[in-house]
């Protein structure tokens, strides 16, 4: 066997001043990241406008996503959503510790 089992919750960063991004897997067609947020939100007026589809699940904690056009979505532990490429969105808020798993489809 060439790889060892790892745990998504191992070695979680405790720094609350920034989000932490950890690439778990990457290939020519996909990237999987663990993101740890500590009460973060996107800067005012900032919108993600990505060139790829994204699937995201909240593994721990909660968050609110906002989409351009005043639609918002509350996500709690276990909730997931697919965001199509070029759908403008932002993070309105996260709980004190939110652990996300994202899949970017290239």
Short mmCIF file of N, CA and C in Angstrom, two decimals:
data_model
loop_
_atom_site.label_atom_id
_atom_site.label_comp_id
_atom_site.label_asym_id
_atom_site.label_seq_id
_atom_site.Cartn_x
_atom_site.Cartn_y
_atom_site.Cartn_z
N UNK A 1 0.86 -1.17 0.00
CA UNK A 1 0.00 0.00 0.00
C UNK A 1 0.90 1.23 0.00
N UNK A 2 0.62 2.18 -0.87
CA UNK A 2 1.50 3.33 -1.03
C UNK A 2 1.10 4.55 -0.21
N UNK A 3 -0.07 4.55 0.38
CA UNK A 3 -0.47 5.73 1.16
C UNK A 3 -1.04 5.30 2.51
N UNK A 4 -0.97 6.21 3.45
CA UNK A 4 -1.46 5.95 4.80
C UNK A 4 -2.76 6.72 5.03
N UNK A 5 -3.59 6.20 5.89
CA UNK A 5 -4.83 6.89 6.24
C UNK A 5 -4.49 8.15 7.04
N UNK A 6 -5.23 9.21 6.78
CA UNK A 6 -5.08 10.46 7.51
C UNK A 6 -6.45 10.89 8.02
N UNK A 7 -6.48 11.86 8.91
CA UNK A 7 -7.73 12.32 9.48
C UNK A 7 -7.94 13.79 9.15
N UNK A 8 -9.12 14.13 8.65
CA UNK A 8 -9.45 15.50 8.23
C UNK A 8 -9.34 16.49 9.38
N UNK A 9 -9.53 16.02 10.62
CA UNK A 9 -9.51 16.90 11.78
C UNK A 9 -8.15 16.94 12.50
N UNK A 10 -7.17 16.23 11.97
CA UNK A 10 -5.84 16.20 12.60
C UNK A 10 -5.13 17.53 12.37
N UNK A 11 -4.41 17.96 13.38
CA UNK A 11 -3.56 19.15 13.30
C UNK A 11 -4.32 20.39 12.81
N UNK A 12 -5.51 20.62 13.36
CA UNK A 12 -6.26 21.83 13.00
C UNK A 12 -5.54 23.05 13.54
N UNK A 13 -5.39 24.07 12.72
CA UNK A 13 -4.73 25.30 13.18
C UNK A 13 -5.60 26.02 14.20
N UNK A 14 -4.96 26.67 15.15
CA UNK A 14 -5.67 27.39 16.20
C UNK A 14 -5.62 28.90 16.01
N UNK A 15 -4.89 29.36 14.99
CA UNK A 15 -4.77 30.80 14.75
C UNK A 15 -6.12 31.35 14.29
N UNK A 16 -6.62 32.34 14.99
CA UNK A 16 -7.92 32.92 14.67
C UNK A 16 -7.81 34.14 13.77
N UNK A 17 -6.60 34.54 13.43
CA UNK A 17 -6.44 35.77 12.65
C UNK A 17 -6.51 35.55 11.15
N UNK A 18 -6.58 34.28 10.70
CA UNK A 18 -6.66 34.02 9.27
C UNK A 18 -7.24 32.64 9.02
N UNK A 19 -7.72 32.43 7.80
CA UNK A 19 -8.18 31.11 7.40
C UNK A 19 -6.97 30.26 7.02
N UNK A 20 -7.11 28.96 7.17
CA UNK A 20 -6.03 28.04 6.83
C UNK A 20 -6.51 27.12 5.71
N UNK A 21 -5.71 27.02 4.64
CA UNK A 21 -6.03 26.19 3.48
C UNK A 21 -5.00 25.07 3.39
N UNK A 22 -5.47 23.83 3.28
CA UNK A 22 -4.59 22.69 3.15
C UNK A 22 -5.06 21.85 1.96
N UNK A 23 -4.21 21.71 0.94
CA UNK A 23 -4.54 20.87 -0.21
C UNK A 23 -4.36 19.42 0.19
N UNK A 24 -5.44 18.64 0.07
CA UNK A 24 -5.42 17.23 0.42
C UNK A 24 -5.14 16.35 -0.80
N UNK A 25 -5.57 16.82 -1.97
CA UNK A 25 -5.40 16.08 -3.22
C UNK A 25 -5.49 17.06 -4.36
N UNK A 26 -4.67 16.85 -5.39
CA UNK A 26 -4.77 17.68 -6.59
C UNK A 26 -4.34 16.87 -7.80
N UNK A 27 -5.12 17.00 -8.87
CA UNK A 27 -4.80 16.38 -10.14
C UNK A 27 -5.13 17.39 -11.24
N UNK A 28 -5.00 16.96 -12.48
CA UNK A 28 -5.30 17.86 -13.59
C UNK A 28 -6.78 18.20 -13.68
N UNK A 29 -7.65 17.42 -13.04
CA UNK A 29 -9.09 17.71 -13.14
C UNK A 29 -9.78 18.08 -11.84
N UNK A 30 -9.10 17.99 -10.71
CA UNK A 30 -9.75 18.32 -9.44
C UNK A 30 -8.73 18.71 -8.37
N UNK A 31 -9.21 19.50 -7.42
CA UNK A 31 -8.42 19.87 -6.24
C UNK A 31 -9.34 19.77 -5.03
N UNK A 32 -8.87 19.09 -3.98
CA UNK A 32 -9.62 18.94 -2.75
C UNK A 32 -8.86 19.66 -1.65
N UNK A 33 -9.55 20.56 -0.94
CA UNK A 33 -8.93 21.35 0.12
C UNK A 33 -9.71 21.23 1.42
N UNK A 34 -8.97 21.31 2.52
CA UNK A 34 -9.59 21.52 3.83
C UNK A 34 -9.36 22.99 4.15
N UNK A 35 -10.43 23.67 4.55
CA UNK A 35 -10.33 25.06 4.95
C UNK A 35 -10.81 25.14 6.40
N UNK A 36 -10.05 25.83 7.23
CA UNK A 36 -10.44 26.06 8.61
C UNK A 36 -10.62 27.56 8.79
N UNK A 37 -11.83 27.95 9.18
CA UNK A 37 -12.17 29.36 9.40
C UNK A 37 -12.46 29.58 10.87
N UNK A 38 -12.11 30.77 11.35
CA UNK A 38 -12.36 31.16 12.75
C UNK A 38 -13.08 32.50 12.74
N UNK A 39 -14.39 32.47 12.66
CA UNK A 39 -15.22 33.69 12.66
C UNK A 39 -14.84 34.63 11.52
N UNK A 40 -14.42 34.09 10.38
CA UNK A 40 -14.05 34.92 9.25
C UNK A 40 -15.25 35.22 8.35
N UNK A 41 -15.06 36.25 7.53
CA UNK A 41 -16.00 36.58 6.47
C UNK A 41 -15.21 37.22 5.34
N UNK A 42 -15.80 37.22 4.15
CA UNK A 42 -15.16 37.89 3.02
C UNK A 42 -15.15 39.39 3.27
N UNK A 43 -14.15 40.09 2.76
CA UNK A 43 -14.12 41.55 2.92
C UNK A 43 -15.37 42.20 2.30
N UNK A 44 -15.81 43.33 2.83
CA UNK A 44 -16.98 44.02 2.25
C UNK A 44 -16.77 44.27 0.76
N UNK A 45 -17.78 43.97 -0.02
CA UNK A 45 -17.73 44.21 -1.46
C UNK A 45 -16.96 43.17 -2.26
N UNK A 46 -16.33 42.18 -1.59
CA UNK A 46 -15.56 41.15 -2.29
C UNK A 46 -16.47 40.00 -2.69
N UNK A 47 -16.31 39.53 -3.93
CA UNK A 47 -17.06 38.38 -4.44
C UNK A 47 -16.10 37.39 -5.10
N UNK A 48 -16.23 36.12 -4.76
CA UNK A 48 -15.51 35.08 -5.50
C UNK A 48 -16.19 34.95 -6.86
N UNK A 49 -15.40 34.84 -7.92
CA UNK A 49 -15.89 34.61 -9.28
C UNK A 49 -14.91 33.62 -9.90
N UNK A 50 -15.15 32.34 -9.68
CA UNK A 50 -14.19 31.30 -9.99
C UNK A 50 -14.39 30.73 -11.39
N UNK A 51 -13.30 30.26 -11.98
CA UNK A 51 -13.33 29.66 -13.32
C UNK A 51 -13.59 28.17 -13.28
N UNK A 52 -14.08 27.64 -12.15
CA UNK A 52 -14.33 26.22 -11.98
C UNK A 52 -15.56 26.02 -11.11
N UNK A 53 -16.17 24.84 -11.24
CA UNK A 53 -17.26 24.45 -10.35
C UNK A 53 -16.65 24.08 -9.01
N UNK A 54 -17.42 24.31 -7.95
CA UNK A 54 -16.95 24.00 -6.60
C UNK A 54 -18.04 23.29 -5.82
N UNK A 55 -17.67 22.22 -5.14
CA UNK A 55 -18.55 21.52 -4.22
C UNK A 55 -17.96 21.73 -2.84
N UNK A 56 -18.80 22.13 -1.88
CA UNK A 56 -18.30 22.44 -0.54
C UNK A 56 -19.24 21.83 0.50
N UNK A 57 -18.65 21.29 1.57
CA UNK A 57 -19.40 20.74 2.70
C UNK A 57 -18.82 21.31 3.99
N UNK A 58 -19.70 21.62 4.93
CA UNK A 58 -19.28 22.04 6.26
C UNK A 58 -19.16 20.78 7.10
N UNK A 59 -17.93 20.46 7.49
CA UNK A 59 -17.67 19.25 8.28
C UNK A 59 -17.87 19.50 9.78
N UNK A 60 -17.61 20.74 10.20
CA UNK A 60 -17.76 21.13 11.60
C UNK A 60 -18.08 22.61 11.63
N UNK A 61 -18.96 23.02 12.53
CA UNK A 61 -19.30 24.44 12.66
C UNK A 61 -20.46 24.83 11.77
N UNK A 62 -20.48 26.10 11.38
CA UNK A 62 -21.55 26.62 10.53
C UNK A 62 -21.03 27.84 9.78
N UNK A 63 -21.80 28.21 8.75
CA UNK A 63 -21.40 29.35 7.92
C UNK A 63 -22.61 29.87 7.17
N UNK A 64 -22.50 31.10 6.70
CA UNK A 64 -23.50 31.69 5.82
C UNK A 64 -22.80 32.12 4.54
N UNK A 65 -23.30 31.65 3.42
CA UNK A 65 -22.82 32.08 2.11
C UNK A 65 -23.81 33.06 1.53
N UNK A 66 -23.32 34.07 0.86
CA UNK A 66 -24.18 35.01 0.14
C UNK A 66 -23.85 34.90 -1.34
N UNK A 67 -24.89 35.00 -2.15
CA UNK A 67 -24.74 34.96 -3.60
C UNK A 67 -25.20 36.29 -4.16
N UNK A 68 -24.55 36.73 -5.24
CA UNK A 68 -24.92 38.01 -5.83
C UNK A 68 -26.39 37.96 -6.21
N UNK A 69 -27.12 38.98 -5.87
CA UNK A 69 -28.55 39.02 -6.06
C UNK A 69 -29.30 38.88 -4.75
N UNK A 70 -28.58 38.99 -3.64
CA UNK A 70 -29.14 39.00 -2.28
C UNK A 70 -29.66 37.66 -1.78
N UNK A 71 -29.27 36.56 -2.40
CA UNK A 71 -29.63 35.25 -1.88
C UNK A 71 -28.58 34.82 -0.88
N UNK A 72 -29.02 34.29 0.27
CA UNK A 72 -28.07 33.78 1.25
C UNK A 72 -28.44 32.35 1.62
N UNK A 73 -27.46 31.62 2.11
CA UNK A 73 -27.65 30.21 2.43
C UNK A 73 -26.93 29.90 3.73
N UNK A 74 -27.68 29.39 4.70
CA UNK A 74 -27.10 28.96 5.98
C UNK A 74 -26.65 27.51 5.84
N UNK A 75 -25.43 27.23 6.23
CA UNK A 75 -24.90 25.87 6.19
C UNK A 75 -24.49 25.46 7.60
N UNK A 76 -24.95 24.30 8.02
CA UNK A 76 -24.55 23.76 9.32
C UNK A 76 -23.80 22.45 9.06
N UNK A 77 -23.28 21.86 10.10
CA UNK A 77 -22.50 20.64 9.98
C UNK A 77 -23.21 19.61 9.12
N UNK A 78 -22.53 19.14 8.08
CA UNK A 78 -23.08 18.13 7.18
C UNK A 78 -23.75 18.69 5.94
N UNK A 79 -24.04 19.99 5.92
CA UNK A 79 -24.67 20.60 4.75
C UNK A 79 -23.63 20.82 3.65
N UNK A 80 -24.05 20.60 2.41
CA UNK A 80 -23.16 20.84 1.28
C UNK A 80 -23.91 21.50 0.14
N UNK A 81 -23.15 22.12 -0.75
CA UNK A 81 -23.71 22.85 -1.87
C UNK A 81 -22.74 22.80 -3.03
N UNK A 82 -23.26 22.82 -4.25
CA UNK A 82 -22.46 22.93 -5.45
C UNK A 82 -22.60 24.35 -5.98
N UNK A 83 -21.48 25.00 -6.23
CA UNK A 83 -21.48 26.37 -6.76
C UNK A 83 -20.90 26.31 -8.17
N UNK A 84 -21.71 26.63 -9.14
CA UNK A 84 -21.27 26.58 -10.54
C UNK A 84 -20.24 27.68 -10.81
N UNK A 85 -19.37 27.42 -11.78
CA UNK A 85 -18.36 28.42 -12.12
C UNK A 85 -19.02 29.74 -12.49
N UNK A 86 -18.37 30.81 -12.11
CA UNK A 86 -18.77 32.19 -12.35
C UNK A 86 -20.05 32.62 -11.62
N UNK A 87 -20.52 31.82 -10.67
CA UNK A 87 -21.60 32.28 -9.79
C UNK A 87 -20.91 33.06 -8.67
N UNK A 88 -21.16 34.35 -8.64
CA UNK A 88 -20.49 35.20 -7.65
C UNK A 88 -21.06 34.93 -6.26
N UNK A 89 -20.12 34.72 -5.32
CA UNK A 89 -20.52 34.39 -3.95
C UNK A 89 -19.45 34.89 -2.99
N UNK A 90 -19.83 34.93 -1.72
CA UNK A 90 -18.92 35.37 -0.66
C UNK A 90 -19.30 34.67 0.63
N UNK A 91 -18.38 34.68 1.58
CA UNK A 91 -18.65 34.12 2.91
C UNK A 91 -19.10 35.28 3.80
N UNK A 92 -20.34 35.22 4.24
CA UNK A 92 -20.89 36.29 5.09
C UNK A 92 -20.41 36.13 6.54
N UNK A 93 -20.31 34.86 7.00
CA UNK A 93 -19.84 34.61 8.36
C UNK A 93 -19.53 33.14 8.52
N UNK A 94 -18.66 32.86 9.48
CA UNK A 94 -18.42 31.49 9.91
C UNK A 94 -18.46 31.46 11.44
N UNK A 95 -18.69 30.27 11.97
CA UNK A 95 -18.68 30.13 13.43
C UNK A 95 -17.25 30.20 13.95
N UNK A 96 -17.11 30.10 15.25
CA UNK A 96 -15.79 30.25 15.87
C UNK A 96 -14.77 29.29 15.28
N UNK A 97 -15.19 28.07 14.96
CA UNK A 97 -14.32 27.14 14.22
C UNK A 97 -15.19 26.41 13.20
N UNK A 98 -14.94 26.68 11.94
CA UNK A 98 -15.65 26.01 10.85
C UNK A 98 -14.62 25.26 10.02
N UNK A 99 -14.88 23.97 9.83
CA UNK A 99 -14.01 23.14 8.99
C UNK A 99 -14.79 22.79 7.73
N UNK A 100 -14.25 23.22 6.60
CA UNK A 100 -14.86 22.98 5.29
C UNK A 100 -14.05 21.95 4.53
N UNK A 101 -14.71 21.24 3.64
CA UNK A 101 -14.03 20.42 2.65
C UNK A 101 -14.55 20.90 1.31
N UNK A 102 -13.63 21.28 0.42
CA UNK A 102 -14.03 21.78 -0.90
C UNK A 102 -13.42 20.93 -1.99
N UNK A 103 -14.18 20.76 -3.05
CA UNK A 103 -13.71 20.08 -4.25
C UNK A 103 -13.87 21.06 -5.40
N UNK A 104 -12.74 21.43 -6.01
CA UNK A 104 -12.73 22.31 -7.17
C UNK A 104 -12.59 21.42 -8.40
N UNK A 105 -13.56 21.50 -9.32
CA UNK A 105 -13.53 20.70 -10.53
C UNK A 105 -13.02 21.58 -11.65
N UNK A 106 -11.85 21.24 -12.18
CA UNK A 106 -11.19 22.05 -13.20
C UNK A 106 -11.74 21.78 -14.59
#
